[in-house]
């Protein structure tokens, strides 16, 4: 999958969506810029899928590419629920239940591939509009997340960036984490490392991630049996931390990781 880095293509559909308001500075603005970039790359990547290639297996066990695209569409709508919660003050959970979430993905994956692609684009547009609908003060609201508990709604754009980028790789269309622009892959490091961060005592593996600007990010991970050090570029680190690769591109003794959720 690794190769020369790809850049946003000529897809114009996302840029045609007029934002209702400009999100406040800081993490929301940065994440939304990445969401738009990632969505354009995703849209270009799936554009050529037909019925056969769209129903072919993805890199996720038991899921076809149609399942992955349907999940990405429903995830956008689920995150719109959190944005609506912040805007209205009325609770809107991401999903009614895990069973409902899974059923929606399975049902959605049975549709015509062209319909799935159109649904994915429309869901991304709904997310864009929902982001633009929040006022500056509403971005300080807290909402409930089914896995993380209470979170700031300002985390939602970053959550969408993570989903778009990771599942773009899962589609198995020749795009790996090393192929994504640094602005897309480097912000994924924190969320990717979180399940394996060292807490309390015990051996620690220090993960040193080399950034495109020459900088470095360091994470202290739980080690298997003794202290160690692992290093490498961001794409290789994200692929390993999310269970998508075996750690190719990293140097050092790799500890066992917790299964990716």
C-alpha positions as a LaTeX table, in Angstrom:
\begin{tabular}{lrrr}
\hline
Residue & $x$ (\AA) & $y$ (\AA) & $z$ (\AA) \\
\hline
Unk1 & 0.00 & 0.00 & 0.00 \\
Unk2 & 2.87 & 2.33 & 0.68 \\
Unk3 & 3.98 & 4.59 & $-2.10$ \\
Unk4 & 4.09 & 8.19 & $-3.10$ \\
Unk5 & 1.79 & 10.35 & $-1.04$ \\
Unk6 & $-1.57$ & 11.13 & $-2.55$ \\
Unk7 & $-3.13$ & 14.57 & $-2.54$ \\
Unk8 & $-6.75$ & 15.70 & $-2.70$ \\
Unk9 & $-8.05$ & 15.16 & $-6.20$ \\
Unk10 & $-10.36$ & 17.20 & $-8.33$ \\
Unk11 & $-13.55$ & 16.34 & $-6.45$ \\
Unk12 & $-15.46$ & 19.58 & $-5.96$ \\
Unk13 & $-18.65$ & 18.39 & $-4.30$ \\
Unk14 & $-17.53$ & 19.03 & $-0.72$ \\
Unk15 & $-16.22$ & 22.51 & $-1.53$ \\
Unk16 & $-19.57$ & 23.36 & $-3.12$ \\
Unk17 & $-21.29$ & 23.11 & 0.27 \\
Unk18 & $-21.59$ & 26.63 & 1.69 \\
Unk19 & $-20.91$ & 26.59 & 5.45 \\
Unk20 & $-23.63$ & 28.27 & 7.47 \\
Unk21 & $-21.10$ & 29.54 & 9.98 \\
Unk22 & $-17.35$ & 29.29 & 10.27 \\
Unk23 & $-16.43$ & 26.98 & 13.16 \\
Unk24 & $-14.27$ & 28.58 & 15.86 \\
Unk25 & $-10.50$ & 28.41 & 15.71 \\
Unk26 & $-8.36$ & 25.72 & 17.24 \\
Unk27 & $-9.02$ & 22.03 & 17.04 \\
Unk28 & $-12.41$ & 22.27 & 15.33 \\
Unk29 & $-11.15$ & 24.33 & 12.39 \\
Unk30 & $-8.06$ & 22.15 & 11.96 \\
Unk31 & $-10.05$ & 18.93 & 12.17 \\
Unk32 & $-12.71$ & 20.14 & 9.74 \\
Unk33 & $-10.05$ & 21.06 & 7.20 \\
Unk34 & $-8.76$ & 17.50 & 7.50 \\
Unk35 & $-12.29$ & 16.05 & 7.30 \\
Unk36 & $-12.89$ & 17.87 & 4.03 \\
Unk37 & $-9.55$ & 16.75 & 2.64 \\
Unk38 & $-10.14$ & 13.16 & 3.72 \\
Unk39 & $-13.69$ & 13.14 & 2.37 \\
Unk40 & $-12.49$ & 14.30 & $-1.04$ \\
Unk41 & $-9.87$ & 11.55 & $-1.11$ \\
Unk42 & $-12.46$ & 8.99 & $-0.01$ \\
Unk43 & $-14.96$ & 10.13 & $-2.63$ \\
Unk44 & $-12.33$ & 9.88 & $-5.35$ \\
Unk45 & $-11.23$ & 6.45 & $-4.09$ \\
Unk46 & $-14.70$ & 4.88 & $-4.28$ \\
Unk47 & $-15.81$ & 6.65 & $-7.46$ \\
Unk48 & $-14.81$ & 3.77 & $-9.72$ \\
Unk49 & $-16.39$ & 0.98 & $-7.68$ \\
Unk50 & $-19.03$ & $-1.05$ & $-9.50$ \\
Unk51 & $-21.28$ & $-3.86$ & $-8.25$ \\
Unk52 & $-18.53$ & $-6.45$ & $-8.30$ \\
Unk53 & $-15.69$ & $-4.39$ & $-6.86$ \\
Unk54 & $-17.98$ & $-2.63$ & $-4.40$ \\
Unk55 & $-19.14$ & $-5.94$ & $-2.95$ \\
Unk56 & $-15.61$ & $-7.39$ & $-2.80$ \\
Unk57 & $-14.04$ & $-8.09$ & 0.61 \\
Unk58 & $-12.51$ & $-5.23$ & 2.56 \\
Unk59 & $-9.60$ & $-5.57$ & 4.96 \\
Unk60 & $-12.06$ & $-5.97$ & 7.85 \\
Unk61 & $-13.03$ & $-9.59$ & 8.54 \\
Unk62 & $-16.60$ & $-10.29$ & 7.47 \\
Unk63 & $-17.11$ & $-6.90$ & 5.85 \\
Unk64 & $-17.23$ & $-6.08$ & 2.16 \\
Unk65 & $-16.38$ & $-2.65$ & 0.82 \\
Unk66 & $-20.13$ & $-2.03$ & 0.81 \\
Unk67 & $-20.21$ & $-2.64$ & 4.57 \\
Unk68 & $-17.37$ & $-0.16$ & 5.12 \\
Unk69 & $-19.05$ & 2.53 & 3.01 \\
Unk70 & $-22.39$ & 1.97 & 4.74 \\
Unk71 & $-20.69$ & 2.22 & 8.13 \\
Unk72 & $-19.02$ & 5.49 & 7.13 \\
Unk73 & $-22.37$ & 6.93 & 6.06 \\
Unk74 & $-24.14$ & 5.90 & 9.27 \\
Unk75 & $-21.21$ & 7.16 & 11.35 \\
Unk76 & $-21.62$ & 10.60 & 9.79 \\
Unk77 & $-25.30$ & 10.59 & 10.73 \\
Unk78 & $-24.49$ & 9.35 & 14.24 \\
Unk79 & $-22.08$ & 12.23 & 14.74 \\
Unk80 & $-24.75$ & 14.62 & 13.46 \\
Unk81 & $-26.83$ & 13.39 & 16.39 \\
Unk82 & $-24.12$ & 14.57 & 18.80 \\
Unk83 & $-23.88$ & 17.93 & 17.04 \\
Unk84 & $-27.66$ & 18.29 & 17.24 \\
Unk85 & $-27.50$ & 17.50 & 20.96 \\
Unk86 & $-24.98$ & 20.30 & 21.45 \\
Unk87 & $-27.01$ & 22.75 & 19.38 \\
Unk88 & $-30.42$ & 22.05 & 20.93 \\
Unk89 & $-29.55$ & 20.84 & 24.41 \\
Unk90 & $-31.80$ & 17.82 & 23.81 \\
Unk91 & $-30.16$ & 14.41 & 24.13 \\
Unk92 & $-29.48$ & 12.68 & 20.81 \\
Unk93 & $-27.42$ & 9.52 & 21.23 \\
Unk94 & $-25.25$ & 8.38 & 18.33 \\
Unk95 & $-27.11$ & 5.08 & 18.00 \\
Unk96 & $-30.30$ & 3.71 & 19.53 \\
Unk97 & $-28.36$ & 0.54 & 20.38 \\
Unk98 & $-25.42$ & $-1.49$ & 19.12 \\
Unk99 & $-27.87$ & $-3.96$ & 17.61 \\
Unk100 & $-29.57$ & $-1.17$ & 15.65 \\
Unk101 & $-26.19$ & 0.15 & 14.52 \\
Unk102 & $-25.09$ & $-3.25$ & 13.27 \\
Unk103 & $-28.42$ & $-3.91$ & 11.56 \\
Unk104 & $-28.30$ & $-0.58$ & 9.72 \\
Unk105 & $-24.82$ & $-1.37$ & 8.40 \\
Unk106 & $-25.79$ & $-4.87$ & 7.31 \\
Unk107 & $-28.97$ & $-3.70$ & 5.62 \\
Unk108 & $-27.19$ & $-0.79$ & 3.99 \\
Unk109 & $-24.50$ & $-3.04$ & 2.55 \\
Unk110 & $-27.10$ & $-5.00$ & 0.56 \\
Unk111 & $-28.07$ & $-1.99$ & $-1.57$ \\
Unk112 & $-26.77$ & $-1.23$ & $-5.05$ \\
Unk113 & $-23.22$ & 0.08 & $-4.86$ \\
Unk114 & $-24.16$ & 3.29 & $-6.67$ \\
Unk115 & $-26.85$ & 3.93 & $-4.06$ \\
Unk116 & $-24.34$ & 3.30 & $-1.27$ \\
Unk117 & $-21.89$ & 5.77 & $-2.80$ \\
Unk118 & $-24.59$ & 8.42 & $-3.12$ \\
Unk119 & $-25.63$ & 7.79 & 0.48 \\
Unk120 & $-22.02$ & 8.19 & 1.63 \\
Unk121 & $-21.74$ & 11.54 & $-0.14$ \\
Unk122 & $-25.09$ & 12.78 & 1.21 \\
Unk123 & $-24.22$ & 11.74 & 4.77 \\
Unk124 & $-20.96$ & 13.65 & 4.53 \\
Unk125 & $-22.87$ & 16.72 & 3.40 \\
Unk126 & $-25.28$ & 16.41 & 6.33 \\
Unk127 & $-22.31$ & 16.28 & 8.68 \\
Unk128 & $-20.83$ & 19.39 & 7.06 \\
Unk129 & $-24.07$ & 21.32 & 7.47 \\
Unk130 & $-24.46$ & 20.19 & 11.08 \\
Unk131 & $-20.97$ & 21.46 & 11.90 \\
Unk132 & $-21.76$ & 24.79 & 10.28 \\
Unk133 & $-24.99$ & 25.10 & 12.26 \\
Unk134 & $-23.25$ & 25.33 & 15.66 \\
Unk135 & $-22.50$ & 28.74 & 17.11 \\
Unk136 & $-19.18$ & 29.48 & 18.77 \\
Unk137 & $-20.68$ & 29.10 & 22.24 \\
Unk138 & $-22.31$ & 25.76 & 21.38 \\
Unk139 & $-18.90$ & 24.23 & 20.65 \\
Unk140 & $-18.22$ & 24.29 & 24.39 \\
Unk141 & $-21.11$ & 21.90 & 25.10 \\
Unk142 & $-20.62$ & 18.39 & 26.47 \\
Unk143 & $-22.40$ & 15.38 & 24.97 \\
Unk144 & $-22.54$ & 11.68 & 25.80 \\
Unk145 & $-20.55$ & 9.12 & 23.83 \\
Unk146 & $-21.44$ & 5.43 & 24.05 \\
Unk147 & $-17.81$ & 4.38 & 24.62 \\
Unk148 & $-16.02$ & 7.48 & 25.94 \\
Unk149 & $-18.63$ & 8.89 & 28.30 \\
Unk150 & $-19.01$ & 12.67 & 28.48 \\
Unk151 & $-16.95$ & 14.44 & 25.82 \\
Unk152 & $-16.65$ & 17.94 & 24.46 \\
Unk153 & $-18.58$ & 18.29 & 21.21 \\
Unk154 & $-15.43$ & 19.92 & 19.83 \\
Unk155 & $-14.01$ & 16.38 & 19.62 \\
Unk156 & $-16.61$ & 15.34 & 17.05 \\
Unk157 & $-14.83$ & 16.63 & 13.91 \\
Unk158 & $-11.67$ & 14.80 & 14.95 \\
Unk159 & $-13.71$ & 11.65 & 15.48 \\
Unk160 & $-15.01$ & 11.95 & 11.91 \\
Unk161 & $-11.49$ & 12.50 & 10.60 \\
Unk162 & $-10.39$ & 9.30 & 12.33 \\
Unk163 & $-13.25$ & 7.26 & 10.86 \\
Unk164 & $-12.75$ & 8.58 & 7.33 \\
Unk165 & $-8.99$ & 7.99 & 7.27 \\
Unk166 & $-8.89$ & 4.58 & 8.95 \\
Unk167 & $-11.75$ & 3.13 & 6.94 \\
Unk168 & $-10.39$ & 4.58 & 3.70 \\
Unk169 & $-7.46$ & 2.22 & 4.27 \\
Unk170 & $-9.85$ & $-0.62$ & 5.21 \\
Unk171 & $-11.48$ & $-0.39$ & 1.78 \\
Unk172 & $-8.34$ & $-2.04$ & 0.33 \\
Unk173 & $-8.19$ & 0.27 & $-2.67$ \\
Unk174 & $-4.42$ & 0.66 & $-2.70$ \\
Unk175 & $-4.32$ & 3.43 & $-0.09$ \\
Unk176 & $-2.27$ & 2.87 & 3.04 \\
Unk177 & $-1.57$ & 5.14 & 5.98 \\
Unk178 & 1.83 & 5.97 & 4.48 \\
Unk179 & 0.03 & 7.30 & 1.40 \\
Unk180 & $-2.10$ & 9.81 & 3.29 \\
Unk181 & $-0.90$ & 13.41 & 3.68 \\
Unk182 & 0.71 & 14.13 & 7.08 \\
Unk183 & $-2.13$ & 16.54 & 7.89 \\
Unk184 & $-4.49$ & 13.56 & 7.83 \\
Unk185 & $-2.49$ & 10.79 & 9.45 \\
Unk186 & $-0.48$ & 12.57 & 12.16 \\
Unk187 & $-3.55$ & 13.80 & 14.12 \\
Unk188 & $-4.73$ & 10.17 & 14.38 \\
Unk189 & $-1.83$ & 9.21 & 16.64 \\
Unk190 & $-3.40$ & 10.18 & 19.96 \\
Unk191 & $-6.63$ & 8.26 & 19.43 \\
Unk192 & $-4.78$ & 5.30 & 17.94 \\
Unk193 & $-2.42$ & 5.06 & 20.92 \\
Unk194 & $-5.04$ & 5.63 & 23.64 \\
Unk195 & $-6.12$ & 1.98 & 24.24 \\
Unk196 & $-2.52$ & 0.94 & 24.91 \\
Unk197 & $-1.20$ & 3.87 & 26.94 \\
Unk198 & 0.71 & 2.82 & 30.03 \\
Unk199 & $-1.12$ & 3.38 & 33.31 \\
Unk200 & 0.28 & 2.63 & 36.74 \\
Unk201 & 3.38 & 0.49 & 37.13 \\
Unk202 & 4.82 & $-2.21$ & 34.96 \\
Unk203 & 7.12 & $-2.29$ & 31.95 \\
Unk204 & 6.76 & 0.43 & 29.33 \\
Unk205 & 7.46 & 0.61 & 25.61 \\
Unk206 & 8.36 & 4.11 & 24.47 \\
Unk207 & 6.95 & 4.79 & 21.00 \\
Unk208 & 8.79 & 7.62 & 19.23 \\
Unk209 & 6.94 & 8.80 & 16.13 \\
Unk210 & 8.80 & 10.79 & 13.51 \\
Unk211 & 6.72 & 13.65 & 12.10 \\
Unk212 & 6.92 & 15.12 & 8.61 \\
Unk213 & 8.18 & 18.49 & 9.90 \\
Unk214 & 11.14 & 16.86 & 11.62 \\
Unk215 & 9.49 & 16.85 & 15.03 \\
Unk216 & 8.60 & 13.87 & 17.16 \\
Unk217 & 5.72 & 12.63 & 19.29 \\
Unk218 & 6.32 & 10.20 & 22.13 \\
Unk219 & 3.88 & 7.77 & 23.71 \\
Unk220 & 4.41 & 5.48 & 26.69 \\
Unk221 & 2.71 & 2.17 & 25.90 \\
Unk222 & 2.11 & $-0.89$ & 28.02 \\
Unk223 & 4.89 & $-3.38$ & 27.35 \\
Unk224 & 4.60 & $-7.16$ & 27.18 \\
Unk225 & 7.29 & $-8.07$ & 29.71 \\
Unk226 & 10.10 & $-5.50$ & 29.77 \\
Unk227 & 10.89 & $-1.89$ & 28.92 \\
Unk228 & 11.68 & $-1.15$ & 25.30 \\
Unk229 & 11.59 & 1.41 & 22.54 \\
Unk230 & 9.90 & 1.47 & 19.14 \\
Unk231 & 10.29 & 4.18 & 16.52 \\
Unk232 & 9.11 & 5.00 & 13.04 \\
Unk233 & 6.97 & 7.29 & 10.88 \\
Unk234 & 3.39 & 8.26 & 11.68 \\
Unk235 & 1.77 & 6.11 & 9.00 \\
Unk236 & 3.51 & 2.97 & 10.20 \\
Unk237 & 2.65 & 3.77 & 13.81 \\
Unk238 & $-1.05$ & 4.37 & 13.13 \\
Unk239 & $-1.31$ & 1.21 & 11.05 \\
Unk240 & 0.20 & $-0.86$ & 13.86 \\
Unk241 & $-1.68$ & 0.80 & 16.72 \\
Unk242 & $-5.03$ & 0.28 & 14.99 \\
Unk243 & $-4.29$ & $-3.36$ & 14.22 \\
Unk244 & $-4.18$ & $-2.81$ & 10.47 \\
Unk245 & $-0.53$ & $-3.83$ & 10.04 \\
Unk246 & 2.03 & $-5.99$ & 11.80 \\
Unk247 & 4.26 & $-2.99$ & 12.48 \\
Unk248 & 6.08 & $-2.91$ & 9.16 \\
Unk249 & 8.12 & 0.29 & 8.97 \\
Unk250 & 8.74 & 0.43 & 12.73 \\
Unk251 & 12.00 & $-0.48$ & 14.42 \\
Unk252 & 12.37 & $-2.06$ & 17.84 \\
Unk253 & 10.74 & $-4.90$ & 19.72 \\
Unk254 & 6.99 & $-4.52$ & 19.32 \\
Unk255 & 4.87 & $-5.32$ & 22.39 \\
Unk256 & 1.55 & $-7.12$ & 22.16 \\
Unk257 & $-1.28$ & $-4.65$ & 21.75 \\
Unk258 & $-4.81$ & $-4.82$ & 23.08 \\
Unk259 & $-7.27$ & $-5.92$ & 20.37 \\
Unk260 & $-8.52$ & $-2.90$ & 18.44 \\
Unk261 & $-12.13$ & $-2.15$ & 19.27 \\
\hline
\end{tabular}
